[in-house]
Short mmCIF file of C-alpha atoms in Angstrom, two decimals:
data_model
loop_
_atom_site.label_atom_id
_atom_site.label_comp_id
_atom_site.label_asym_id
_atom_site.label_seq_id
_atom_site.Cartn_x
_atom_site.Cartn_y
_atom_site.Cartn_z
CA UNK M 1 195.12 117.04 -177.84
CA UNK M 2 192.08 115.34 -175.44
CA UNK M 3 193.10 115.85 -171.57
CA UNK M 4 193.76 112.12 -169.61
CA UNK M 5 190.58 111.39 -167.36
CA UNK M 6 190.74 112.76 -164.03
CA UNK M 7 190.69 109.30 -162.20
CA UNK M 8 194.19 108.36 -164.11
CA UNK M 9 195.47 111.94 -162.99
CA UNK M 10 194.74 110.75 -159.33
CA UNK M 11 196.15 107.64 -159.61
CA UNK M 12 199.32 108.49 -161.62
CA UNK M 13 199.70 111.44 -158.33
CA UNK M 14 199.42 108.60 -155.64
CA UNK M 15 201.78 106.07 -157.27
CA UNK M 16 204.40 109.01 -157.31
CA UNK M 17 204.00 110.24 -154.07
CA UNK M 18 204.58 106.19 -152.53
CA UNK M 19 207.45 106.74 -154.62
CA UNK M 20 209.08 109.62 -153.37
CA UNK M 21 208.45 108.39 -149.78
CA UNK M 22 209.98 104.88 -150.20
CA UNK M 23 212.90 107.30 -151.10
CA UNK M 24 213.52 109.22 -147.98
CA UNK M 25 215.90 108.10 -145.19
CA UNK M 26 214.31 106.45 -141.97
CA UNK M 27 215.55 108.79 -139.94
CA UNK M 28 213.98 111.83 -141.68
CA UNK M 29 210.15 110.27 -141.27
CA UNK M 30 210.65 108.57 -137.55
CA UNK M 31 212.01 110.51 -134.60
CA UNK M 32 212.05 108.67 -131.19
CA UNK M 33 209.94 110.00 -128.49
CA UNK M 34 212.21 110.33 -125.13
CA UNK M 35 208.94 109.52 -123.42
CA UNK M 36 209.45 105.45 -124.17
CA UNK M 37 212.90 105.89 -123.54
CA UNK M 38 212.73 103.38 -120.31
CA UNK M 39 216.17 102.03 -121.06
CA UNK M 40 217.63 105.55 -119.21
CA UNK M 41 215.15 105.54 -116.03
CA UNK M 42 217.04 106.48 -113.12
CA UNK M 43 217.93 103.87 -110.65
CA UNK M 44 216.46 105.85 -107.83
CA UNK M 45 213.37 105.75 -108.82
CA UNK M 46 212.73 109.52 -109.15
CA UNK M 47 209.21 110.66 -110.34
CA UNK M 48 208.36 113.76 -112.80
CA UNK M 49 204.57 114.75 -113.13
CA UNK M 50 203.04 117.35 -115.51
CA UNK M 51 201.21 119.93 -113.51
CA UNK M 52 198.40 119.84 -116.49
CA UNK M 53 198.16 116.09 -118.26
CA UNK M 54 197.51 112.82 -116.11
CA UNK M 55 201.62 112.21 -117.07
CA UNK M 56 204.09 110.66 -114.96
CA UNK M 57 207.40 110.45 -116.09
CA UNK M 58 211.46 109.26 -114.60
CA UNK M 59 212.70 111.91 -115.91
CA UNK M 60 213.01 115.85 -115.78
CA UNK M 61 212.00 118.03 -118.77
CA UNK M 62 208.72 119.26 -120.51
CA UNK M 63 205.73 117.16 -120.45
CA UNK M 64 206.00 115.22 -123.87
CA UNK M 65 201.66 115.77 -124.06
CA UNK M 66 201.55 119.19 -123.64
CA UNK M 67 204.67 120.47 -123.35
CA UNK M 68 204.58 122.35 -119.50
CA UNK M 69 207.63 121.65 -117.64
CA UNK M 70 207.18 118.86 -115.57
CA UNK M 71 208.06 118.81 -111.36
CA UNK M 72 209.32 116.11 -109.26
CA UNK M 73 207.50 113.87 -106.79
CA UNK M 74 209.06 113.47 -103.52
CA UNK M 75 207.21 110.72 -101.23
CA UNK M 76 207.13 111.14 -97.51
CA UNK M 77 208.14 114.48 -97.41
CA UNK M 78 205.81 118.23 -97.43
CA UNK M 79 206.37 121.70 -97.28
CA UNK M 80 205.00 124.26 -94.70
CA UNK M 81 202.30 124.87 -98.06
CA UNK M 82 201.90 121.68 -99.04
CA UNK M 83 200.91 120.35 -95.32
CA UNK M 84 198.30 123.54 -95.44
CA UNK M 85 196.80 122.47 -99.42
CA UNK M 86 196.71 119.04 -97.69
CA UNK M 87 194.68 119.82 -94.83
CA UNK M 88 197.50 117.26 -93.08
CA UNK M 89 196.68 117.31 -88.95
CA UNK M 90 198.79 114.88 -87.13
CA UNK M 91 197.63 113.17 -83.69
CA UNK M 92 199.49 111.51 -81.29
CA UNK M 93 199.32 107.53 -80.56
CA UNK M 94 198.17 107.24 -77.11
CA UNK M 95 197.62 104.17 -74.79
CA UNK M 96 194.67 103.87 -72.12
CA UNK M 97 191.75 101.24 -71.65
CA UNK M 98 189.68 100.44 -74.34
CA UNK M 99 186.40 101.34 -73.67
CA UNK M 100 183.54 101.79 -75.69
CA UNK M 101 180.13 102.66 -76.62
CA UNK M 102 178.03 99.96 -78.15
CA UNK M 103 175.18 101.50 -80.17
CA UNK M 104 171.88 99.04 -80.97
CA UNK M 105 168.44 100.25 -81.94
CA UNK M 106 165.36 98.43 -81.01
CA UNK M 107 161.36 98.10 -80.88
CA UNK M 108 159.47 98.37 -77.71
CA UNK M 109 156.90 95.64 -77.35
CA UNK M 110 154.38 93.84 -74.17
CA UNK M 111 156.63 92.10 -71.59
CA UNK M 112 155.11 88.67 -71.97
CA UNK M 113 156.32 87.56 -68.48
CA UNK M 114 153.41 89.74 -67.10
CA UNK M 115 150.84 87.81 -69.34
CA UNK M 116 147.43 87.10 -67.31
CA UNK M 117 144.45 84.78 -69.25
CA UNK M 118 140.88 85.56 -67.66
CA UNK M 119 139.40 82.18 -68.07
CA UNK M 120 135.59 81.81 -66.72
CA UNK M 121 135.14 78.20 -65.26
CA UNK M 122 131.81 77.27 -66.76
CA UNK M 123 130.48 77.23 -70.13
CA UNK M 124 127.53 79.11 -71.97
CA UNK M 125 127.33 81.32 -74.55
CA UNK M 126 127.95 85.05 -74.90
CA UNK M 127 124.63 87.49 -74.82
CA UNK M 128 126.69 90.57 -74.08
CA UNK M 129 130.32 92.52 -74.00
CA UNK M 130 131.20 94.58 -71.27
CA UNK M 131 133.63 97.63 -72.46
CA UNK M 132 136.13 95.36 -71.23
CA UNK M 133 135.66 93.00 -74.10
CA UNK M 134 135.25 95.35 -77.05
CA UNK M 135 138.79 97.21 -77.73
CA UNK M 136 142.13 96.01 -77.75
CA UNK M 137 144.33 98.17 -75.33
CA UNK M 138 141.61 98.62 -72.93
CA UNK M 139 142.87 99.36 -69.16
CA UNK M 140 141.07 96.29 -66.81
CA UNK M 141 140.83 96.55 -63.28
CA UNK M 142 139.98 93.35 -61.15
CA UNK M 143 136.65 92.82 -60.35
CA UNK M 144 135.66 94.35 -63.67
CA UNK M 145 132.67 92.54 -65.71
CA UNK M 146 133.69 91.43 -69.18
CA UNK M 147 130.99 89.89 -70.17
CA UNK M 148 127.20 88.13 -69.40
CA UNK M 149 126.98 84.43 -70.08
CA UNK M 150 124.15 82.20 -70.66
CA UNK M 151 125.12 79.39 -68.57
CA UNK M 152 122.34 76.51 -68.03
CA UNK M 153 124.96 74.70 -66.09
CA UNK M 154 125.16 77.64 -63.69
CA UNK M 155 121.14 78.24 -64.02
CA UNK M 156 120.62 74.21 -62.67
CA UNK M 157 123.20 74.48 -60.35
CA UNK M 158 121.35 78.05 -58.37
CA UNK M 159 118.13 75.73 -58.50
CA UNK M 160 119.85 73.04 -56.72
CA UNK M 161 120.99 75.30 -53.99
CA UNK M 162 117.86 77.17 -53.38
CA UNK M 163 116.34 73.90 -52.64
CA UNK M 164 118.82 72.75 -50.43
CA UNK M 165 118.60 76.06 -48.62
CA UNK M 166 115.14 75.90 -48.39
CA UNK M 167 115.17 72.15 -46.69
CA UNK M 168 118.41 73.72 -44.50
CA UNK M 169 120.48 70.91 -46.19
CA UNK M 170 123.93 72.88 -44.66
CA UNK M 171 126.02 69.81 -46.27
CA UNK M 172 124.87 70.23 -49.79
CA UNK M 173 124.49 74.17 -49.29
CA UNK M 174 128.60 73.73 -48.50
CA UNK M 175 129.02 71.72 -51.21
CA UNK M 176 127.43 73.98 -53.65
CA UNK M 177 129.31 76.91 -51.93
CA UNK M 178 132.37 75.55 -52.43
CA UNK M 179 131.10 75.07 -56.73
CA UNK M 180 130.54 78.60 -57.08
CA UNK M 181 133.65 79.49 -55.44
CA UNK M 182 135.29 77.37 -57.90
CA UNK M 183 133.72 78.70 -60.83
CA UNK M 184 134.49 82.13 -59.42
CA UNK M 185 130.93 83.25 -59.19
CA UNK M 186 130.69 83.35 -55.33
CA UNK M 187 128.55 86.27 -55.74
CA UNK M 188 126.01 84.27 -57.17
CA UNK M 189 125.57 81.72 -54.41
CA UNK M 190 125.78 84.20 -52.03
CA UNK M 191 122.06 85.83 -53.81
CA UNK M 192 120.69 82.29 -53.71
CA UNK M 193 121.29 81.99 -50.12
CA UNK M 194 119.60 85.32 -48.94
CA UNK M 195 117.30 84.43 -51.00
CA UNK M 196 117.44 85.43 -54.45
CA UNK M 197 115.71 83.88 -57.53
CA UNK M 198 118.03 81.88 -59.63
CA UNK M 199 118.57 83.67 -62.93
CA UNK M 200 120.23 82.04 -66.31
CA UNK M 201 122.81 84.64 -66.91
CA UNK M 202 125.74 85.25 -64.98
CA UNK M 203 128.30 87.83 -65.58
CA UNK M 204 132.62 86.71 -65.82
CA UNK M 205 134.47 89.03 -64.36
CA UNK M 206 138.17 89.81 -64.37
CA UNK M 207 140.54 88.88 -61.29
CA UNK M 208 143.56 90.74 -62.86
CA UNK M 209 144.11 94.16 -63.75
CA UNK M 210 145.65 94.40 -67.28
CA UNK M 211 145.57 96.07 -70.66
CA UNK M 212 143.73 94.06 -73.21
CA UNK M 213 145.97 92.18 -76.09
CA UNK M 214 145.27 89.66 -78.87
CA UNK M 215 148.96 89.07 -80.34
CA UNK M 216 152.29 89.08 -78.15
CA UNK M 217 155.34 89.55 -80.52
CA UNK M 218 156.97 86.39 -82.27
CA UNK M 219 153.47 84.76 -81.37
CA UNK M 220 151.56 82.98 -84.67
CA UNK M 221 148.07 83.00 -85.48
CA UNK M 222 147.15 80.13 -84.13
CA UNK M 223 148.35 81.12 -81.04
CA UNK M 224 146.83 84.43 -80.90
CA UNK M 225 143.29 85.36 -79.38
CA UNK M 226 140.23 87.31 -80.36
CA UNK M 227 137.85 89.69 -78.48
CA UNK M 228 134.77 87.38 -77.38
CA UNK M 229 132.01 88.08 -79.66
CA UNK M 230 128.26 88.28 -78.77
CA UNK M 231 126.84 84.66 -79.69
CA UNK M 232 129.79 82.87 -79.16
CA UNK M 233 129.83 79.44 -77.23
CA UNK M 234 132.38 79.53 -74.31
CA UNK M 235 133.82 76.22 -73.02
CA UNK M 236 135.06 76.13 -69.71
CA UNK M 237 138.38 76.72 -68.99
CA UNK M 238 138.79 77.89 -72.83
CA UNK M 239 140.69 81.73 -72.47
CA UNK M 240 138.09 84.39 -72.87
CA UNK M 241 140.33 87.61 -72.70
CA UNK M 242 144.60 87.92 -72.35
CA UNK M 243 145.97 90.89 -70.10
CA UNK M 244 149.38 92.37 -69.84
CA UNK M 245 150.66 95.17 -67.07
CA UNK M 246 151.00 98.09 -69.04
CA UNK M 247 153.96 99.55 -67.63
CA UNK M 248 155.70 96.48 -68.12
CA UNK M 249 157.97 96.53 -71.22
CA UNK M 250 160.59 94.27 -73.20
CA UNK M 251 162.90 96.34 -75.44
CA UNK M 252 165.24 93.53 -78.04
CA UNK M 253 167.84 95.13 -80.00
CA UNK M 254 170.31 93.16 -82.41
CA UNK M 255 173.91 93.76 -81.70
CA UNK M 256 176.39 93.55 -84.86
CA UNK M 257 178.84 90.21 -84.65
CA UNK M 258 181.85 92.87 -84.26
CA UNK M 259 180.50 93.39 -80.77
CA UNK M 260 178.30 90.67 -80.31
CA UNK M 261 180.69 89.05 -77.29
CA UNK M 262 181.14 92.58 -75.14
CA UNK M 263 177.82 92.00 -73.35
CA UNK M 264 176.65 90.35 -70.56
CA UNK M 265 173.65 89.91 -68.19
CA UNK M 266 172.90 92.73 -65.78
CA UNK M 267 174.89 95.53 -68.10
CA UNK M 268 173.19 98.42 -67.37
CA UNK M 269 171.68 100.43 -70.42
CA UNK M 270 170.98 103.69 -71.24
CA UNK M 271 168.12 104.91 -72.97
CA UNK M 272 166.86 107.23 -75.55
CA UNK M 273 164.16 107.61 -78.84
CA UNK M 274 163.93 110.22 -81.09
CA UNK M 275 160.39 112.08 -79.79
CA UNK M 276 161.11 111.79 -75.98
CA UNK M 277 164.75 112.21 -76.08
CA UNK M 278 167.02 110.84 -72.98
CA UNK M 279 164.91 108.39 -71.17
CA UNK M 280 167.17 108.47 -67.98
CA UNK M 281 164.76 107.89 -65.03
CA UNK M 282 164.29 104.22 -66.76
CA UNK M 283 166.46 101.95 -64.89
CA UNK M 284 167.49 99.34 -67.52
CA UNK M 285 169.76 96.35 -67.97
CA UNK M 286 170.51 93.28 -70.26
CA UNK M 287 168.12 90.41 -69.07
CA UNK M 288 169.19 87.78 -72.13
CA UNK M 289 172.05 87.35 -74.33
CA UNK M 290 171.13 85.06 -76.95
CA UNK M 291 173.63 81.94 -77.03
CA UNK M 292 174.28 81.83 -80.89
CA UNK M 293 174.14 84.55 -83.89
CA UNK M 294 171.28 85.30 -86.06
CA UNK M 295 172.44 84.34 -88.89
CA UNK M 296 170.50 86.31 -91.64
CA UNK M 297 172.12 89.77 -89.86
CA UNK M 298 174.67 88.36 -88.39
CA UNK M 299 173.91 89.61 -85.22
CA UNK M 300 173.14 89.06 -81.96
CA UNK M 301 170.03 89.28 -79.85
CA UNK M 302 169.77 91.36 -76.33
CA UNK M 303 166.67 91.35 -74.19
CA UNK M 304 166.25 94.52 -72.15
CA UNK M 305 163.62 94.21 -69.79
CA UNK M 306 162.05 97.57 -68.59
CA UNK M 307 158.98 99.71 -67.00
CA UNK M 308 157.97 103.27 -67.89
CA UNK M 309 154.95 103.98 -65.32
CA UNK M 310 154.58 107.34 -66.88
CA UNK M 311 153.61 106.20 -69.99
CA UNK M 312 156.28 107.62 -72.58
CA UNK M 313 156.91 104.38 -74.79
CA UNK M 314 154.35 102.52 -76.61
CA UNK M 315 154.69 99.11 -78.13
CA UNK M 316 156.25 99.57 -81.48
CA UNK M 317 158.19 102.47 -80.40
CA UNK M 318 161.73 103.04 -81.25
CA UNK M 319 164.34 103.04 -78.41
CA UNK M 320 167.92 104.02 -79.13
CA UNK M 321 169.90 101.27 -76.61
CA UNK M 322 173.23 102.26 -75.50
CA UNK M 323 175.84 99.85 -73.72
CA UNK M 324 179.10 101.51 -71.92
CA UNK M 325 181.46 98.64 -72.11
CA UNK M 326 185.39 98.01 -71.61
CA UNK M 327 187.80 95.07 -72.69
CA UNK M 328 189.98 93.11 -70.13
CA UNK M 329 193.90 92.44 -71.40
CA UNK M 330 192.88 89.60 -73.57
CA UNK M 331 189.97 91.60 -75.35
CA UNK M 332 187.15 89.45 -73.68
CA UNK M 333 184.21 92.08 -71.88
CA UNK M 334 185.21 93.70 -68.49
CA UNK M 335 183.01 94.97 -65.99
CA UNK M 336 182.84 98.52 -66.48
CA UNK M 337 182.27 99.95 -63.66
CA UNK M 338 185.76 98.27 -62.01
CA UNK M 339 188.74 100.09 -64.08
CA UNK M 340 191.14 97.39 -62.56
CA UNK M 341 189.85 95.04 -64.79
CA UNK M 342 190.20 97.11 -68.04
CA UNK M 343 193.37 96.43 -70.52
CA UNK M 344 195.74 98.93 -71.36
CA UNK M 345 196.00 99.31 -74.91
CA UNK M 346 198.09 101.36 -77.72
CA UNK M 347 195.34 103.51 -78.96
CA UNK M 348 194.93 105.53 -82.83
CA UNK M 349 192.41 107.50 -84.68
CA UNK M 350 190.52 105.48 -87.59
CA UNK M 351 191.16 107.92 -89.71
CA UNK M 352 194.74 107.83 -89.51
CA UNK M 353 195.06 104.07 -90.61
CA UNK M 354 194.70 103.26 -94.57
CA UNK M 355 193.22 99.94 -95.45
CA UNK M 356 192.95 97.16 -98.00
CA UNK M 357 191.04 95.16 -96.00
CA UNK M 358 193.74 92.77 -95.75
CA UNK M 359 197.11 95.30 -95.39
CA UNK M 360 196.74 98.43 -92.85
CA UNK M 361 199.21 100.92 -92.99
CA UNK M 362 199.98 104.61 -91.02
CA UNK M 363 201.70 107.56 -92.36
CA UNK M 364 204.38 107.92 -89.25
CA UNK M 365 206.42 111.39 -88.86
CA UNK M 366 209.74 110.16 -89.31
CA UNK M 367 211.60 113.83 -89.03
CA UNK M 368 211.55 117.85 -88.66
CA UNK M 369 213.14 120.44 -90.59
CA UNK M 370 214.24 124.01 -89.59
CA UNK M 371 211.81 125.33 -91.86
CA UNK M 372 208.86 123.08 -91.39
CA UNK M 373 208.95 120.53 -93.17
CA UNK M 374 207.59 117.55 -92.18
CA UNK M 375 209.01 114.05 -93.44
CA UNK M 376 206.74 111.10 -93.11
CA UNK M 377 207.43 106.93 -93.04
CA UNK M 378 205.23 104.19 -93.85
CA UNK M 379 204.59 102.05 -90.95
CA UNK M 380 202.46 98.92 -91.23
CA UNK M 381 200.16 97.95 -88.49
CA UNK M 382 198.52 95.15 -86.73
CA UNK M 383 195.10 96.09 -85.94
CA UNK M 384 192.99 94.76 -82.72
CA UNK M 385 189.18 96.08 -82.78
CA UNK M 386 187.48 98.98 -83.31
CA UNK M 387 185.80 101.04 -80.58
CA UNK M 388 183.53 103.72 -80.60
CA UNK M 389 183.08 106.52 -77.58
CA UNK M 390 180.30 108.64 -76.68
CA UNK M 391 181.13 111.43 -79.04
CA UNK M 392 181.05 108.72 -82.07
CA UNK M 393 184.66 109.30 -82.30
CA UNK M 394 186.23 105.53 -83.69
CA UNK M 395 189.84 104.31 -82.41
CA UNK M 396 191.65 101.44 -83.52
CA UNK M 397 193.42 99.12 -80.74
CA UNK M 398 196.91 98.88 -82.16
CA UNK M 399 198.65 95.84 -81.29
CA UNK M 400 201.64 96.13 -83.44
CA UNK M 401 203.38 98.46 -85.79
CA UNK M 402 202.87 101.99 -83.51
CA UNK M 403 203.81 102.98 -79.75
CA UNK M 404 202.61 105.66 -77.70
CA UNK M 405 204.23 108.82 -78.13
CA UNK M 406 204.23 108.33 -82.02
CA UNK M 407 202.62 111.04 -84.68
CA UNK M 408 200.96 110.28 -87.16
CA UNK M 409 198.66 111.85 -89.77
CA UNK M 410 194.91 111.53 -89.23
CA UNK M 411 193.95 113.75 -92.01
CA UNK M 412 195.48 113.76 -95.52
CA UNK M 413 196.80 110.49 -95.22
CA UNK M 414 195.51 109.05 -98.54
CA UNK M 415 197.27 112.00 -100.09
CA UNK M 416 200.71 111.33 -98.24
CA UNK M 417 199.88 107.91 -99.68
CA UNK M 418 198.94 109.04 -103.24
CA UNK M 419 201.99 110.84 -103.21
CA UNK M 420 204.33 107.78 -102.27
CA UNK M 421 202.29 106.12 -105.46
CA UNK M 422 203.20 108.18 -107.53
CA UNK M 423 206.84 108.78 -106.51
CA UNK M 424 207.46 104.65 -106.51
CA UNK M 425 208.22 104.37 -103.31
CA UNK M 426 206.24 101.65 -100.69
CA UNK M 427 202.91 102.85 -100.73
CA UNK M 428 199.77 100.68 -99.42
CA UNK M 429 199.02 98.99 -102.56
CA UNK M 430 202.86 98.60 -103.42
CA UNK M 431 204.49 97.57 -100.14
CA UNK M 432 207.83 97.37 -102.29
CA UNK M 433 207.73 100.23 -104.12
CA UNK M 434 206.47 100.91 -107.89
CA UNK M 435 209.18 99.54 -109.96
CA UNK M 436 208.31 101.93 -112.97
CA UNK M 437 206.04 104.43 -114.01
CA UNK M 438 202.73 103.47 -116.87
CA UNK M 439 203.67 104.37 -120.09
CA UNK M 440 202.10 108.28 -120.97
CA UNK M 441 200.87 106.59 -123.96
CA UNK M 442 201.21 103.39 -126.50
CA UNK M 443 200.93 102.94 -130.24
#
């Protein structure tokens, strides 16, 4: 007899098999998984997780994953070894005067208050520079020559008073005098009148003493000048070279909105930069607080108006600016050197308070046992502002929610917190509690 095609064996094998199955009780094929069982979760809110699988169950027993028994949660509360695997350190809240350190960085740069223009009086054009004229940052003295100037103005006007001082004309010899004075070049009168030939270049020099700039900061280019070049025609009264005191210095730093309304004019500063360290033999204060914020930083601009005669700072450099301040009762800026101005405030660590930027909690010891264990509460705060000391350590200005005296953790806290999570009780992110644990798993 010829064998059936394999195809109709396979076929003939499947169709039984559905059979047999359709056959067998329920109950034999489908066995309910105590895992989804959430009509019997315990009304307390108890919390079982597996040491091994990311499981969290209501309920004690093996984990239904991986089948390690499973150990219960309990919020607010840690053991001698737990606190230590924690790392938890508590602090206590205190209550003092908030003062603080106000931390702004800054580029040096010409105080344009000294600015001095060296204009010359007549006009003419340029037939040489004087070292004066050929470098920016070149150190002028007054009296020094900047540069020689063909002047046919000045060249007519020495002809004019050798004549007049060879007829002894004494009014027009005053009058002339008195020209030359004007156009600064008493000098050259005074040659004419003992006698001197007249000569058609006369030299400009400086009546300041200065270090040469083109550009002051903020200034445009329109605004901005240029060394006098050889060949160039000089009008009168047209600025020829721009000097600043060299010593003299104008430090602005940008303060951040957070702080931007605990300055004021004539706080003292304190000064630093990275290569030259502690600056502290440069007396220093706030000269301008700008009225309104910047509003592409959102921050606020401070002039700081300064001299270093021994020549540590450069324009350009960076200055670390530091401002000691304190906050009256109401949180508006005190004078800091007069405590009995200063609030009193409840004080606490930063890192003791969790956030959500909206909600800020602490983890508050609530209780100790005999054999130390510690038992925590959640205790929601109102926060005032942060301040910063010299040490960079940041404190929170507590104005509701903690009192002095109180402990809380400072380190650890997001696992106290992770711990009330996962336990169901009020947490940060649940205020009222978890009401029931995720599901291990769905189909």
């Amino acid at each position: 007899m010829r064998a059936p095609p394999a195809f109709l064996v396979a076929i003939a094998g499947l169709v039984v098999g559905a059979g047999v199955i359709a056959l067998l009780p329920e109950r034999t094929l489908f066995v309910a998984s105590s895992a989804h069982d959430h009509g019997a979760e315990s009304a307390g809110g108890e919390r079982w997780a597996c040491p091994m699988m990311d499981f969290i169950g209501n309920r004690p027993g093996n984990c239904p994953v991986c089948g390690m028994k499973m150990t219960k949660v309990t919020a607010g509360e840690l053991t001698r070894e737990q606190q230590r695997r924690m790392d938890v350190e508590l602090v206590t809240v205190t209550e003092g005067p908030a003062r603080a350190l106000i931390r702004a960085y800054g580029a040096v740069r010409y105080d344009d208050r000294t600015l001095q223009v060296v204009i010359p009086r007549v006009s003419g054009r340029i037939v040489k520079r004087h070292p004066a004229a050929r470098h920016m940052g070149t150190l002028v003295n007054a009296g020094d020559p900047i540069v020689d100037l063909y002047s046919p103005e000045v060249f007519a006007a020495q002809g004019e008073l050798a004549a007049a001082v060879k007829l002894g004309d004494q009014p027009t010899i005053g009058a002339l005098r008195d020209r030359f004075g004007r156009w600064n070049l008493a000098a050259v009168a005074k040659a004419i009148i003992e006698g001197g030939a007249p000569v058609d270049t006369v030299t400009i020099t400086s009546p300041f003493a200065g270090r040469v700039v083109l550009a002051l900061e903020g200034e445009t280019e329109a605004m901005s000048a240029r060394l006098p070049q050889v060949g160039q025609e000089v009008m009168a009264d047209a600025p020829l070279l721009r000097l600043v005191e060299p010593s003299a210095y104008m430090l602005v730093v940008h303060v951040p909105e957070t702080r931007a309304h605990w300055l004021r004019v004539d706080q003292p500063v304190r000064l630093a930069s990275d290569d030259r360290g502690e600056l502290s033999d440069i007396a220093a204060a706030i000269s301008w607080v700008a009225p309104e914020l910047n509003l592409e930083i959102r921050a606020r601009e401070v002039h700081i108006h300064l001299r270093d005669p021994k020549g540590r700072l450069l324009p350009g450099s960076l200055v670390n600016a530091r401002f000691e301040t304190a906050l009256t009762a109401e949180l508006d800026v005190a004078d800091a050197t007069k405590p009995d101005t200063w609030g009193k405030f409840v004080l606490v660590p930063k890192s003791a308070i969790l956030s959500t930027g909206v909600r800020n909690v602490a983890w508050r010891v609530a209780g100790r046992q005999a054999d130390g264990r510690i038992r925590f509460e959640l205790a929601p705060v109102a926060l005032g502002p942060r301040i910063e000391d010299e040490s960079g350590n940041d404190r929170f200005v507590v104005r509701a929610g903690l009192k002095p005296g109180d402990e809380v953790a400072a380190q650890g806290v997001f696992l106290i917190d992770s711990q009330a999570q996962l336990a169901g009780t009020p947490s940060l992110l649940f205020p009222n509690g978890a009401v029931a644990p995720a599901p291990a798993h769905q189909h």
